Short mmCIF file of the C-alpha atoms (twelve columns), coordinates in Angstrom:
data_MODEL
# 
_entry.id   MODEL 
# 
loop_
_atom_site.group_PDB 
_atom_site.id 
_atom_site.type_symbol 
_atom_site.label_atom_id 
_atom_site.label_alt_id 
_atom_site.label_comp_id 
_atom_site.label_asym_id 
_atom_site.label_seq_id 
_atom_site.Cartn_x 
_atom_site.Cartn_y 
_atom_site.Cartn_z 
_atom_site.pdbx_PDB_model_num 
ATOM 1   C CA . MET A 1   0.000   0.000  0.000  1 
ATOM 2   C CA . ASP A 2   1.282   3.502  -0.817 1 
ATOM 3   C CA . THR A 3   2.482   5.827  1.935  1 
ATOM 4   C CA . TRP A 4   -0.130  8.475  1.192  1 
ATOM 5   C CA . VAL A 5   -2.882  5.937  1.981  1 
ATOM 6   C CA . TRP A 6   -1.323  5.339  5.402  1 
ATOM 7   C CA . TRP A 7   -1.366  9.071  6.028  1 
ATOM 8   C CA . LEU A 8   -5.071  9.164  5.171  1 
ATOM 9   C CA . VAL A 9   -5.685  6.229  7.523  1 
ATOM 10  C CA . ALA A 10  -3.834  8.203  10.219 1 
ATOM 11  C CA . ALA A 11  -6.008  11.243 9.475  1 
ATOM 12  C CA . VAL A 12  -9.170  9.178  9.914  1 
ATOM 13  C CA . GLY A 13  -7.686  7.649  13.065 1 
ATOM 14  C CA . LEU A 14  -7.086  11.125 14.465 1 
ATOM 15  C CA . GLY A 15  -10.584 12.188 13.456 1 
ATOM 16  C CA . ILE A 16  -12.204 9.525  15.624 1 
ATOM 17  C CA . PRO A 17  -10.956 10.936 18.975 1 
ATOM 18  C CA . LEU A 18  -11.907 14.393 17.697 1 
ATOM 19  C CA . VAL A 19  -15.517 13.280 17.412 1 
ATOM 20  C CA . VAL A 20  -15.513 11.265 20.646 1 
ATOM 21  C CA . THR A 21  -13.709 13.763 22.902 1 
ATOM 22  C CA . ALA A 22  -14.447 17.052 21.107 1 
ATOM 23  C CA . LEU A 23  -10.794 18.090 21.433 1 
ATOM 24  C CA . PRO A 24  -10.019 20.251 18.386 1 
ATOM 25  C CA . GLU A 25  -6.312  19.434 18.584 1 
ATOM 26  C CA . PHE A 26  -7.038  15.995 17.102 1 
ATOM 27  C CA . GLY A 27  -8.663  17.683 14.120 1 
ATOM 28  C CA . MET A 28  -5.607  19.845 13.608 1 
ATOM 29  C CA . LEU A 29  -3.376  16.765 13.727 1 
ATOM 30  C CA . ALA A 30  -5.696  15.093 11.206 1 
ATOM 31  C CA . VAL A 31  -5.278  18.068 8.858  1 
ATOM 32  C CA . GLY A 32  -1.509  17.702 9.282  1 
ATOM 33  C CA . ALA A 33  -1.811  14.039 8.278  1 
ATOM 34  C CA . VAL A 34  -3.794  14.992 5.168  1 
ATOM 35  C CA . ALA A 35  -1.089  17.523 4.263  1 
ATOM 36  C CA . ALA A 36  1.518   14.764 4.669  1 
ATOM 37  C CA . ALA A 37  -0.575  12.488 2.420  1 
ATOM 38  C CA . VAL A 38  -0.607  15.164 -0.276 1 
ATOM 39  C CA . THR A 39  3.155   15.566 0.138  1 
ATOM 40  C CA . SER A 40  3.587   11.800 -0.209 1 
ATOM 41  C CA . LYS A 41  1.392   11.697 -3.326 1 
ATOM 42  C CA . LEU A 42  3.574   14.429 -4.861 1 
ATOM 43  C CA . GLY A 43  6.579   12.107 -4.428 1 
ATOM 44  C CA . ALA A 44  8.362   13.657 -1.441 1 
ATOM 45  C CA . GLY A 45  10.474  11.507 0.868  1 
ATOM 46  C CA . THR A 46  9.525   10.146 4.267  1 
ATOM 47  C CA . VAL A 47  11.433  12.817 6.197  1 
ATOM 48  C CA . THR A 48  9.720   15.585 4.225  1 
ATOM 49  C CA . GLN A 49  6.327   13.998 4.897  1 
ATOM 50  C CA . PHE A 50  6.959   13.978 8.660  1 
ATOM 51  C CA . VAL A 51  8.253   17.547 8.548  1 
ATOM 52  C CA . VAL A 52  5.109   18.675 6.683  1 
ATOM 53  C CA . PHE A 53  2.913   16.761 9.151  1 
ATOM 54  C CA . ALA A 54  4.638   18.366 12.141 1 
ATOM 55  C CA . ALA A 55  4.773   21.867 10.630 1 
ATOM 56  C CA . VAL A 56  1.116   21.957 9.583  1 
ATOM 57  C CA . SER A 57  -0.089  20.464 12.874 1 
ATOM 58  C CA . VAL A 58  1.978   22.804 15.045 1 
ATOM 59  C CA . ALA A 59  1.052   25.835 12.930 1 
ATOM 60  C CA . LEU A 60  -2.663  25.067 13.214 1 
ATOM 61  C CA . ILE A 61  -2.448  24.478 16.963 1 
ATOM 62  C CA . ALA A 62  -0.377  27.657 17.441 1 
ATOM 63  C CA . VAL A 63  -2.804  29.797 15.416 1 
ATOM 64  C CA . VAL A 64  -6.228  28.270 16.078 1 
ATOM 65  C CA . ARG A 65  -6.042  27.526 19.832 1 
ATOM 66  C CA . PRO A 66  -5.434  31.126 20.965 1 
ATOM 67  C CA . ILE A 67  -8.263  32.350 18.737 1 
ATOM 68  C CA . ALA A 68  -10.621 29.674 20.083 1 
ATOM 69  C CA . ASN A 69  -9.664  30.454 23.698 1 
ATOM 70  C CA . ARG A 70  -10.253 34.175 23.138 1 
ATOM 71  C CA . HIS A 71  -13.719 33.508 21.725 1 
ATOM 72  C CA . ARG A 72  -14.568 31.124 24.546 1 
ATOM 73  C CA . ARG A 73  -13.724 33.731 27.221 1 
ATOM 74  C CA . GLN A 74  -15.794 36.543 25.705 1 
ATOM 75  C CA . ARG A 75  -19.192 37.258 27.197 1 
ATOM 76  C CA . PRO A 76  -22.025 36.849 24.775 1 
ATOM 77  C CA . GLU A 77  -23.219 40.183 23.448 1 
ATOM 78  C CA . LEU A 78  -26.834 39.094 23.292 1 
ATOM 79  C CA . GLN A 79  -28.398 38.993 26.719 1 
ATOM 80  C CA . THR A 80  -31.654 37.171 27.265 1 
ATOM 81  C CA . GLY A 81  -34.095 36.588 30.091 1 
ATOM 82  C CA . VAL A 82  -33.768 38.667 33.228 1 
ATOM 83  C CA . GLU A 83  -30.211 39.680 32.284 1 
ATOM 84  C CA . ALA A 84  -31.668 41.666 29.383 1 
ATOM 85  C CA . LEU A 85  -33.922 43.608 31.795 1 
ATOM 86  C CA . LYS A 86  -31.152 44.858 34.078 1 
ATOM 87  C CA . GLY A 87  -30.342 48.497 33.380 1 
ATOM 88  C CA . ARG A 88  -33.612 49.210 31.546 1 
ATOM 89  C CA . SER A 89  -35.947 52.034 32.433 1 
ATOM 90  C CA . ALA A 90  -39.421 51.436 33.794 1 
ATOM 91  C CA . VAL A 91  -42.422 53.559 34.756 1 
ATOM 92  C CA . VAL A 92  -43.877 53.355 38.262 1 
ATOM 93  C CA . LEU A 93  -47.572 52.383 38.175 1 
ATOM 94  C CA . GLU A 94  -48.160 52.063 41.930 1 
ATOM 95  C CA . ARG A 95  -45.948 53.568 44.633 1 
ATOM 96  C CA . VAL A 96  -42.689 51.626 44.976 1 
ATOM 97  C CA . ASP A 97  -40.838 51.516 48.294 1 
ATOM 98  C CA . GLY A 98  -38.907 48.983 50.361 1 
ATOM 99  C CA . ASN A 99  -42.081 46.910 50.809 1 
ATOM 100 C CA . GLY A 100 -43.144 46.705 47.174 1 
ATOM 101 C CA . GLY A 101 -45.108 48.299 44.373 1 
ATOM 102 C CA . ARG A 102 -45.770 47.934 40.633 1 
ATOM 103 C CA . ILE A 103 -43.851 49.081 37.552 1 
ATOM 104 C CA . LYS A 104 -44.269 48.756 33.801 1 
ATOM 105 C CA . LEU A 105 -41.113 47.191 32.402 1 
ATOM 106 C CA . ALA A 106 -40.675 46.159 28.760 1 
ATOM 107 C CA . GLY A 107 -44.418 46.328 28.183 1 
ATOM 108 C CA . GLU A 108 -45.245 44.107 31.168 1 
ATOM 109 C CA . ILE A 109 -46.364 44.861 34.691 1 
ATOM 110 C CA . TRP A 110 -43.848 43.734 37.295 1 
ATOM 111 C CA . SER A 111 -43.832 43.745 41.068 1 
ATOM 112 C CA . ALA A 112 -41.029 45.985 42.236 1 
ATOM 113 C CA . ARG A 113 -39.171 46.986 45.352 1 
ATOM 114 C CA . SER A 114 -36.862 49.910 45.979 1 
ATOM 115 C CA . TYR A 115 -33.192 48.890 45.922 1 
ATOM 116 C CA . ASP A 116 -32.570 51.543 48.541 1 
ATOM 117 C CA . THR A 117 -35.142 50.597 51.183 1 
ATOM 118 C CA . GLY A 118 -35.306 54.171 52.474 1 
ATOM 119 C CA . ARG A 119 -36.450 55.646 49.137 1 
ATOM 120 C CA . SER A 120 -39.855 55.563 47.529 1 
ATOM 121 C CA . TYR A 121 -41.042 56.374 44.016 1 
ATOM 122 C CA . GLU A 122 -44.461 57.701 43.100 1 
ATOM 123 C CA . ALA A 123 -46.657 56.741 40.134 1 
ATOM 124 C CA . GLY A 124 -45.445 58.187 36.839 1 
ATOM 125 C CA . GLN A 125 -41.763 58.410 37.833 1 
ATOM 126 C CA . GLN A 126 -39.041 56.810 35.715 1 
ATOM 127 C CA . VAL A 127 -36.874 54.275 37.517 1 
ATOM 128 C CA . ASP A 128 -33.978 52.069 36.448 1 
ATOM 129 C CA . VAL A 129 -33.956 48.334 37.065 1 
ATOM 130 C CA . VAL A 130 -30.856 47.388 39.010 1 
ATOM 131 C CA . GLU A 131 -31.532 43.732 39.657 1 
ATOM 132 C CA . ILE A 132 -34.196 41.060 39.303 1 
ATOM 133 C CA . ASP A 133 -34.935 39.017 42.419 1 
ATOM 134 C CA . GLY A 134 -37.231 36.163 41.430 1 
ATOM 135 C CA . ALA A 135 -40.275 37.911 39.951 1 
ATOM 136 C CA . THR A 136 -39.524 41.251 41.609 1 
ATOM 137 C CA . ALA A 137 -37.530 44.066 40.028 1 
ATOM 138 C CA . LEU A 138 -35.243 46.059 42.327 1 
ATOM 139 C CA . VAL A 139 -35.250 49.668 41.129 1 
ATOM 140 C CA . LEU A 140 -33.470 52.979 41.690 1 
# 
């Protein structure tokens, strides 16, 4: 069997742990094996094939891993659920103080409580949602 076929078998062999473990490094090694298979098919020697395999694999790992890690650490820009309500403005419908009240937030009526228990807000005032505690908005 030709050497390039063995490189393709190695690429498939490296692809299996990629699928099973979801470690992208195996995929990068598989791409390196495919590059070595192409090098073999073009008639290069065994040493050149291993050099191509190592160079392509290391280059992919060196370039792709830092990019993937950077993307994984970033907070998603799209906030949903109660996280999307924090920082929004609301209108007081019924007096809001440390004990409770009602506000209109994002088109819905919410129970609310003053974040600063000593302050109160009268109907018609604009308030900002600081936090959501269960089904109650804490406002300032």
